[in-house]
mmCIF file of C-alpha atoms and ligand atoms in Angstrom:
data_model
loop_
_atom_site.group_PDB
_atom_site.id
_atom_site.type_symbol
_atom_site.label_atom_id
_atom_site.label_comp_id
_atom_site.label_asym_id
_atom_site.label_seq_id
_atom_site.Cartn_x
_atom_site.Cartn_y
_atom_site.Cartn_z
ATOM 1 C CA GLN A 1027 -13.084 -9.940 3.985
ATOM 2 C CA GLY A 1028 -10.895 -7.212 5.189
ATOM 3 C CA ALA A 1029 -13.788 -4.281 5.962
ATOM 4 C CA ILE A 1030 -12.097 -1.433 7.257
ATOM 5 C CA ARG A 1031 -13.782 1.152 9.555
ATOM 6 C CA PHE A 1032 -12.507 4.171 10.896
ATOM 7 C CA GLU A 1033 -14.970 5.935 13.389
ATOM 8 C CA ASP A 1034 -14.131 9.602 14.721
ATOM 9 C CA VAL A 1035 -10.294 8.792 14.799
ATOM 10 C CA ARG A 1036 -8.030 11.340 16.296
ATOM 11 C CA PHE A 1037 -4.655 11.018 16.728
ATOM 12 C CA GLY A 1038 -1.116 13.515 16.670
ATOM 13 C CA TYR A 1039 2.464 12.348 16.902
ATOM 14 C CA ASP A 1040 2.741 14.620 19.486
ATOM 15 C CA PRO A 1041 -0.021 15.936 21.940
ATOM 16 C CA GLU A 1042 -0.216 19.320 20.993
ATOM 17 C CA ARG A 1043 -0.609 19.204 17.501
ATOM 18 C CA GLN A 1044 -3.154 16.886 16.380
ATOM 19 C CA ILE A 1045 -2.981 15.415 12.567
ATOM 20 C CA LEU A 1046 -5.941 13.476 12.386
ATOM 21 C CA ARG A 1047 -8.841 15.706 13.800
ATOM 22 C CA GLY A 1048 -11.953 13.437 13.555
ATOM 23 C CA VAL A 1049 -11.499 10.936 10.687
ATOM 24 C CA SER A 1050 -14.403 8.660 9.723
ATOM 25 C CA PHE A 1051 -14.706 6.403 6.759
ATOM 26 C CA GLU A 1052 -15.384 2.741 5.008
ATOM 27 C CA VAL A 1053 -14.070 0.517 3.072
ATOM 28 C CA PRO A 1054 -16.451 -2.470 2.679
ATOM 29 C CA ALA A 1055 -14.497 -5.606 2.194
ATOM 30 C CA GLY A 1056 -13.449 -6.187 -1.269
ATOM 31 C CA LYS A 1057 -13.831 -2.282 -2.028
ATOM 32 C CA SER A 1058 -11.358 0.173 -2.991
ATOM 33 C CA VAL A 1059 -11.102 3.655 -0.989
ATOM 34 C CA ALA A 1060 -8.836 6.247 -2.516
ATOM 35 C CA ILE A 1061 -7.950 9.285 -0.163
ATOM 36 C CA VAL A 1062 -6.062 12.172 -1.531
ATOM 37 C CA GLY A 1063 -5.027 15.913 -0.398
ATOM 38 C CA PRO A 1064 -2.528 17.749 -0.250
ATOM 39 C CA SER A 1065 0.923 16.732 1.310
ATOM 40 C CA GLY A 1066 0.934 16.960 4.993
ATOM 41 C CA ALA A 1067 -2.838 16.517 4.848
ATOM 42 C CA GLY A 1068 -2.532 13.287 7.088
ATOM 43 C CA LYS A 1069 -3.120 11.024 4.648
ATOM 44 C CA SER A 1070 -0.006 8.617 5.100
ATOM 45 C CA THR A 1071 -0.709 8.799 9.190
ATOM 46 C CA ILE A 1072 -3.858 7.233 8.113
ATOM 47 C CA SER A 1073 -1.858 4.006 6.554
ATOM 48 C CA ARG A 1074 0.303 3.499 9.745
ATOM 49 C CA LEU A 1075 -2.415 3.884 12.471
ATOM 50 C CA LEU A 1076 -3.706 1.107 9.886
ATOM 51 C CA PHE A 1077 -0.808 -1.104 10.555
ATOM 52 C CA ARG A 1078 -1.382 -0.177 14.321
ATOM 53 C CA PHE A 1079 2.419 1.646 14.570
ATOM 54 C CA TYR A 1080 0.746 4.331 16.880
ATOM 55 C CA ASP A 1081 -2.172 4.047 19.474
ATOM 56 C CA LEU A 1082 -5.070 6.600 18.758
ATOM 57 C CA ASP A 1083 -5.617 9.470 20.782
ATOM 58 C CA SER A 1084 -9.300 8.822 20.777
ATOM 59 C CA GLY A 1085 -12.002 6.886 18.509
ATOM 60 C CA ARG A 1086 -11.637 3.704 16.673
ATOM 61 C CA ILE A 1087 -10.401 1.125 13.669
ATOM 62 C CA THR A 1088 -11.850 -1.899 13.074
ATOM 63 C CA ILE A 1089 -11.219 -4.723 10.784
ATOM 64 C CA ASP A 1090 -14.229 -7.079 9.782
ATOM 65 C CA GLY A 1091 -15.657 -5.532 12.914
ATOM 66 C CA GLN A 1092 -12.237 -6.094 14.996
ATOM 67 C CA ASP A 1093 -11.212 -3.335 16.949
ATOM 68 C CA ILE A 1094 -7.593 -3.176 15.691
ATOM 69 C CA SER A 1095 -6.136 -2.301 19.415
ATOM 70 C CA GLU A 1096 -7.382 -6.012 20.664
ATOM 71 C CA VAL A 1097 -5.862 -7.593 18.158
ATOM 72 C CA ARG A 1098 -1.867 -8.141 17.706
ATOM 73 C CA GLN A 1099 0.240 -6.121 15.660
ATOM 74 C CA GLU A 1100 1.643 -8.834 13.474
ATOM 75 C CA SER A 1101 -1.534 -10.247 12.742
ATOM 76 C CA VAL A 1102 -3.082 -6.905 11.718
ATOM 77 C CA ARG A 1103 0.027 -6.987 9.273
ATOM 78 C CA LYS A 1104 -0.069 -9.746 8.444
ATOM 79 C CA SER A 1105 -3.718 -9.231 6.663
ATOM 80 C CA ILE A 1106 -2.463 -6.299 5.064
ATOM 81 C CA GLY A 1107 -0.245 -5.870 2.019
ATOM 82 C CA ILE A 1108 1.540 -2.398 0.889
ATOM 83 C CA VAL A 1109 3.174 -1.352 -2.599
ATOM 84 C CA PRO A 1110 4.595 1.632 -1.083
ATOM 85 C CA GLN A 1111 6.295 4.589 -3.078
ATOM 86 C CA ASP A 1112 10.007 3.433 -2.810
ATOM 87 C CA THR A 1113 10.281 -0.009 -2.636
ATOM 88 C CA VAL A 1114 13.129 -1.282 -0.835
ATOM 89 C CA LEU A 1115 14.757 -4.792 -1.682
ATOM 90 C CA PHE A 1116 16.710 -7.241 0.304
ATOM 91 C CA ASN A 1117 20.162 -7.644 -0.970
ATOM 92 C CA ASP A 1118 19.208 -11.407 -2.615
ATOM 93 C CA THR A 1119 17.739 -12.234 -5.906
ATOM 94 C CA ILE A 1120 14.298 -10.863 -7.178
ATOM 95 C CA ARG A 1121 12.757 -15.008 -6.614
ATOM 96 C CA TYR A 1122 13.671 -14.220 -3.011
ATOM 97 C CA ASN A 1123 12.520 -11.198 -2.406
ATOM 98 C CA ILE A 1124 9.045 -12.429 -4.283
ATOM 99 C CA ARG A 1125 8.912 -14.883 -1.336
ATOM 100 C CA TYR A 1126 9.178 -12.784 1.054
ATOM 101 C CA GLY A 1127 5.718 -12.357 0.546
ATOM 102 C CA ARG A 1128 4.746 -15.555 1.634
ATOM 103 C CA PRO A 1129 7.852 -17.832 2.487
ATOM 104 C CA SER A 1130 6.001 -21.250 2.768
ATOM 105 C CA ALA A 1131 5.111 -20.860 -1.455
ATOM 106 C CA SER A 1132 6.000 -23.064 -3.707
ATOM 107 C CA ASP A 1133 8.570 -22.113 -6.664
ATOM 108 C CA GLU A 1134 5.648 -22.428 -9.222
ATOM 109 C CA GLU A 1135 3.591 -19.887 -6.850
ATOM 110 C CA VAL A 1136 6.731 -17.447 -6.655
ATOM 111 C CA GLN A 1137 7.326 -18.143 -11.042
ATOM 112 C CA LYS A 1138 3.455 -17.506 -11.252
ATOM 113 C CA ALA A 1139 3.674 -13.997 -9.582
ATOM 114 C CA ALA A 1140 7.045 -13.401 -11.748
ATOM 115 C CA ASP A 1141 5.123 -13.890 -14.520
ATOM 116 C CA LEU A 1142 1.694 -11.999 -13.487
ATOM 117 C CA ALA A 1143 3.964 -9.193 -12.403
ATOM 118 C CA GLN A 1144 6.016 -9.262 -15.623
ATOM 119 C CA ILE A 1145 9.660 -9.641 -13.997
ATOM 120 C CA SER A 1146 10.023 -12.996 -14.683
ATOM 121 C CA ARG A 1147 12.721 -12.506 -16.778
ATOM 122 C CA PHE A 1148 15.475 -11.169 -13.968
ATOM 123 C CA ILE A 1149 14.084 -13.784 -11.404
ATOM 124 C CA GLU A 1150 17.251 -15.492 -10.474
ATOM 125 C CA LEU A 1151 19.488 -11.912 -10.243
ATOM 126 C CA LEU A 1152 20.194 -9.359 -7.960
ATOM 127 C CA PRO A 1153 18.521 -6.117 -7.645
ATOM 128 C CA ASP A 1154 21.265 -3.698 -7.395
ATOM 129 C CA GLY A 1155 24.014 -3.150 -9.825
ATOM 130 C CA PHE A 1156 26.638 -2.971 -6.811
ATOM 131 C CA ASP A 1157 26.007 -6.906 -5.844
ATOM 132 C CA THR A 1158 28.285 -7.648 -8.793
ATOM 133 C CA MET A 1159 30.741 -6.988 -5.796
ATOM 134 C CA VAL A 1160 29.901 -10.475 -4.363
ATOM 135 C CA GLY A 1161 30.686 -11.894 -7.714
ATOM 136 C CA GLU A 1162 26.470 -12.812 -8.317
ATOM 137 C CA ARG A 1163 24.775 -11.508 -11.493
ATOM 138 C CA GLY A 1164 23.495 -8.049 -10.895
ATOM 139 C CA LEU A 1165 21.343 -5.939 -11.879
ATOM 140 C CA LYS A 1166 19.845 -1.863 -11.348
ATOM 141 C CA LEU A 1167 16.173 -2.255 -10.923
ATOM 142 C CA SER A 1168 14.315 0.747 -12.576
ATOM 143 C CA GLY A 1169 11.723 2.245 -10.248
ATOM 144 C CA GLY A 1170 9.171 0.763 -11.985
ATOM 145 C CA GLU A 1171 10.759 -2.645 -12.211
ATOM 146 C CA LYS A 1172 11.123 -2.677 -8.424
ATOM 147 C CA GLN A 1173 7.440 -1.891 -8.053
ATOM 148 C CA ARG A 1174 6.709 -4.841 -9.693
ATOM 149 C CA VAL A 1175 8.860 -6.726 -7.240
ATOM 150 C CA ALA A 1176 6.740 -5.101 -4.768
ATOM 151 C CA ILE A 1177 3.742 -6.248 -7.021
ATOM 152 C CA ALA A 1178 4.854 -9.705 -7.154
ATOM 153 C CA ARG A 1179 5.592 -9.985 -3.380
ATOM 154 C CA THR A 1180 2.147 -8.598 -2.847
ATOM 155 C CA LEU A 1181 0.231 -11.262 -5.511
ATOM 156 C CA LEU A 1182 2.221 -14.040 -3.638
ATOM 157 C CA LYS A 1183 0.891 -12.791 0.064
ATOM 158 C CA SER A 1184 -2.243 -12.298 -0.840
ATOM 159 C CA PRO A 1185 -3.675 -10.273 1.792
ATOM 160 C CA PRO A 1186 -7.209 -9.497 1.996
ATOM 161 C CA ILE A 1187 -5.901 -5.845 2.817
ATOM 162 C CA LEU A 1188 -4.306 -4.121 -0.009
ATOM 163 C CA VAL A 1189 -2.346 -0.382 0.898
ATOM 164 C CA LEU A 1190 -1.097 1.618 -1.914
ATOM 165 C CA ASP A 1191 0.882 4.491 -0.683
ATOM 166 C CA GLU A 1192 1.268 6.683 -3.350
ATOM 167 C CA ALA A 1193 2.533 3.405 -5.215
ATOM 168 C CA THR A 1194 3.161 5.281 -8.425
ATOM 169 C CA SER A 1195 4.059 8.860 -7.573
ATOM 170 C CA ALA A 1196 7.872 8.306 -8.708
ATOM 171 C CA LEU A 1197 7.068 7.080 -11.430
ATOM 172 C CA ASP A 1198 6.919 8.645 -15.159
ATOM 173 C CA THR A 1199 3.721 8.808 -16.596
ATOM 174 C CA HIS A 1200 4.219 5.846 -19.282
ATOM 175 C CA THR A 1201 5.598 3.536 -16.785
ATOM 176 C CA GLU A 1202 2.947 4.975 -13.868
ATOM 177 C CA GLN A 1203 0.186 3.755 -16.308
ATOM 178 C CA ASP A 1204 1.777 0.307 -17.153
ATOM 179 C CA ILE A 1205 2.309 -0.337 -13.167
ATOM 180 C CA GLN A 1206 -1.611 0.988 -12.911
ATOM 181 C CA SER A 1207 -2.266 -1.825 -15.030
ATOM 182 C CA ALA A 1208 -0.660 -4.233 -12.897
ATOM 183 C CA LEU A 1209 -1.603 -2.675 -9.479
ATOM 184 C CA GLN A 1210 -5.360 -3.236 -10.938
ATOM 185 C CA LEU A 1211 -4.727 -6.716 -11.152
ATOM 186 C CA VAL A 1212 -3.803 -7.288 -7.319
ATOM 187 C CA SER A 1213 -6.699 -5.179 -6.118
ATOM 188 C CA ARG A 1214 -9.459 -6.732 -7.561
ATOM 189 C CA HIS A 1215 -11.910 -8.180 -5.473
ATOM 190 C CA ARG A 1216 -9.498 -6.568 -2.616
ATOM 191 C CA THR A 1217 -10.157 -4.506 0.373
ATOM 192 C CA THR A 1218 -7.820 -1.624 -1.328
ATOM 193 C CA LEU A 1219 -7.048 2.016 -0.029
ATOM 194 C CA THR A 1220 -5.294 4.124 -1.883
ATOM 195 C CA ILE A 1221 -3.544 6.975 -0.972
ATOM 196 C CA ALA A 1222 -2.274 9.484 -3.566
ATOM 197 C CA HIS A 1223 -1.627 13.570 -4.070
ATOM 198 C CA ARG A 1224 -3.713 13.533 -7.443
ATOM 199 C CA LEU A 1225 -6.940 12.592 -8.501
ATOM 200 C CA SER A 1226 -5.695 12.102 -11.784
ATOM 201 C CA THR A 1227 -3.648 8.712 -10.811
ATOM 202 C CA ILE A 1228 -6.734 6.841 -9.024
ATOM 203 C CA ILE A 1229 -8.696 5.112 -12.246
ATOM 204 C CA ASP A 1230 -11.555 3.064 -10.289
ATOM 205 C CA ALA A 1231 -11.922 3.504 -6.804
ATOM 206 C CA ASP A 1232 -15.823 2.775 -5.191
ATOM 207 C CA GLU A 1233 -15.156 6.212 -3.351
ATOM 208 C CA ILE A 1234 -12.755 9.082 -3.240
ATOM 209 C CA ILE A 1235 -12.302 10.601 0.069
ATOM 210 C CA VAL A 1236 -10.297 14.334 0.345
ATOM 211 C CA LEU A 1237 -8.832 14.937 3.234
ATOM 212 C CA ARG A 1238 -7.239 18.643 4.235
ATOM 213 C CA ALA A 1239 -5.533 19.298 7.585
ATOM 214 C CA GLY A 1240 -6.427 16.020 8.825
ATOM 215 C CA VAL A 1241 -10.176 17.000 8.655
ATOM 216 C CA ILE A 1242 -12.437 14.964 5.356
ATOM 217 C CA VAL A 1243 -13.450 17.829 3.559
ATOM 218 C CA GLU A 1244 -15.379 15.913 0.290
ATOM 219 C CA ARG A 1245 -16.377 12.650 -0.464
ATOM 220 C CA GLY A 1246 -17.866 11.191 -3.654
ATOM 221 C CA SER A 1247 -17.358 9.145 -6.828
ATOM 222 C CA HIS A 1248 -14.404 10.198 -9.380
ATOM 223 C CA ARG A 1249 -17.181 11.524 -11.207
ATOM 224 C CA ASP A 1250 -18.365 13.662 -8.365
ATOM 225 C CA LEU A 1251 -15.435 14.864 -7.960
ATOM 226 C CA LEU A 1252 -14.419 16.023 -11.131
ATOM 227 C CA GLN A 1253 -17.045 17.785 -11.813
ATOM 228 C CA SER A 1254 -17.423 19.911 -8.154
ATOM 229 C CA ASN A 1255 -13.475 20.774 -8.294
HETATM 230 P P1 LIG B 601 0.278 13.171 4.195
HETATM 231 O O1 LIG B 601 0.808 11.382 3.866
HETATM 232 O O2 LIG B 601 -1.419 13.436 4.008
HETATM 233 O O3 LIG B 601 1.517 13.707 3.134
HETATM 234 P P2 LIG B 601 1.605 12.517 6.506
HETATM 235 O O4 LIG B 601 0.475 11.476 7.127
HETATM 236 O O5 LIG B 601 3.105 12.078 6.209
HETATM 237 O O6 LIG B 601 0.849 13.232 5.327
HETATM 238 O O7 LIG B 601 1.753 13.847 7.809
HETATM 239 C C1 LIG B 601 1.047 14.602 8.310
HETATM 240 C C2 LIG B 601 1.997 15.785 9.249
HETATM 241 O O8 LIG B 601 2.268 15.061 10.286
HETATM 242 C C3 LIG B 601 2.683 16.311 8.536
HETATM 243 O O9 LIG B 601 2.781 17.190 8.909
HETATM 244 C C4 LIG B 601 4.095 15.601 8.924
HETATM 245 O O10 LIG B 601 4.959 16.500 9.142
HETATM 246 C C5 LIG B 601 3.107 15.181 10.145
HETATM 247 N N1 LIG B 601 4.346 14.267 10.864
HETATM 248 C C6 LIG B 601 4.198 12.885 9.974
HETATM 249 N N2 LIG B 601 4.719 11.649 10.317
HETATM 250 C C7 LIG B 601 5.773 12.277 11.507
HETATM 251 C C8 LIG B 601 6.363 11.632 12.547
HETATM 252 N N3 LIG B 601 6.732 10.526 12.887
HETATM 253 N N4 LIG B 601 6.142 12.594 13.783
HETATM 254 C C9 LIG B 601 5.955 13.884 13.832
HETATM 255 N N5 LIG B 601 5.369 14.672 12.948
HETATM 256 C C10 LIG B 601 4.738 13.967 11.560
HETATM 257 P P1 LIG B 602 6.865 -9.331 7.371
HETATM 258 O O1 LIG B 602 5.292 -9.595 7.975
HETATM 259 O O2 LIG B 602 6.176 -10.050 6.248
HETATM 260 O O3 LIG B 602 7.509 -10.003 7.756
HETATM 261 P P2 LIG B 602 6.984 -6.603 7.761
HETATM 262 O O4 LIG B 602 6.987 -6.894 9.077
HETATM 263 O O5 LIG B 602 8.215 -6.008 7.174
HETATM 264 O O6 LIG B 602 6.925 -8.226 7.309
HETATM 265 O O7 LIG B 602 5.709 -5.835 7.408
HETATM 266 C C1 LIG B 602 4.256 -6.295 7.651
HETATM 267 C C2 LIG B 602 3.578 -5.692 6.658
HETATM 268 O O8 LIG B 602 3.662 -4.483 6.905
HETATM 269 C C3 LIG B 602 3.945 -5.505 5.348
HETATM 270 O O9 LIG B 602 2.888 -5.987 4.265
HETATM 271 C C4 LIG B 602 4.937 -4.533 4.816
HETATM 272 O O10 LIG B 602 4.900 -4.005 3.358
HETATM 273 C C5 LIG B 602 3.934 -3.764 5.550
HETATM 274 N N1 LIG B 602 5.202 -2.487 5.926
HETATM 275 C C6 LIG B 602 6.594 -3.243 6.380
HETATM 276 N N2 LIG B 602 6.782 -1.471 6.989
HETATM 277 C C7 LIG B 602 5.974 -0.270 6.751
HETATM 278 C C8 LIG B 602 5.819 0.941 6.451
HETATM 279 N N3 LIG B 602 6.856 1.729 7.468
HETATM 280 N N4 LIG B 602 4.896 1.741 6.383
HETATM 281 C C9 LIG B 602 3.947 0.712 5.970
HETATM 282 N N5 LIG B 602 3.795 -0.552 5.822
HETATM 283 C C10 LIG B 602 5.039 -1.332 6.130
#
């Protein structure tokens, strides 16, 4: 469930400047595809289009064979979880922030997601030291810890599709490796689209696509691309 298909997608934010110039690829259900390429290539634009934030100039994006332009944006977004580079948390407890992934979840389910993401020790605390102003106990979460909250939230939401948009690029190397393994937990058996600058941050994508100036210039396995670059 959650197969993604881009068919000759063309798109520009302005009519004079096309950002994606005929992009076609497929992420089979449960598989993982990574898009790499330099800054400005159009990688994040691909994820925004998948979320239906904009209409295409031409081409088609389908999820499980259904054209997403014919589906309500809300239900498209419901089927996709995202772990972004910068996780913005609500000014409320970590528990609340995790539960946001699926408000109907039971306390046990929230707890389990927190355990898996290894953040249960501060689940009752607020994400930011500044919150001590309201008389609650706050803490200052590191970038990696915020990512873990986002991961727990996504585990709880359990969407068929996962988008990792430069999810670890803001972290130091040690934390990055740590979060990578937590992300593997979330992406297992889920259709996963990973967006990254560097090939080195991608561990186990089934296919890697190299995007340059809105065009796919290369595709293959991790090993294929390492050999050719
Ligand atoms: P990447 O993720 O590969 O760094 P993006 O998809 O973010 O690239 O951006 C591709 C191009 O689209 C860039 O030249 C960027 O300046 C431009 N762009 C991104 N967002 C907008 C926007 N909202 N309005 C106009 N241009 C944009
Ligand atoms: P919800 O549907 O849970 O109320 P939102 O409407 O904020 O949450 O977001 C729906 C989905 O879109 C979530 O998976 C969220 O992480 C993702 N999302 C929200 N904002 C952005 C963004 N700027 N870029 C990409 N994805 C986003």
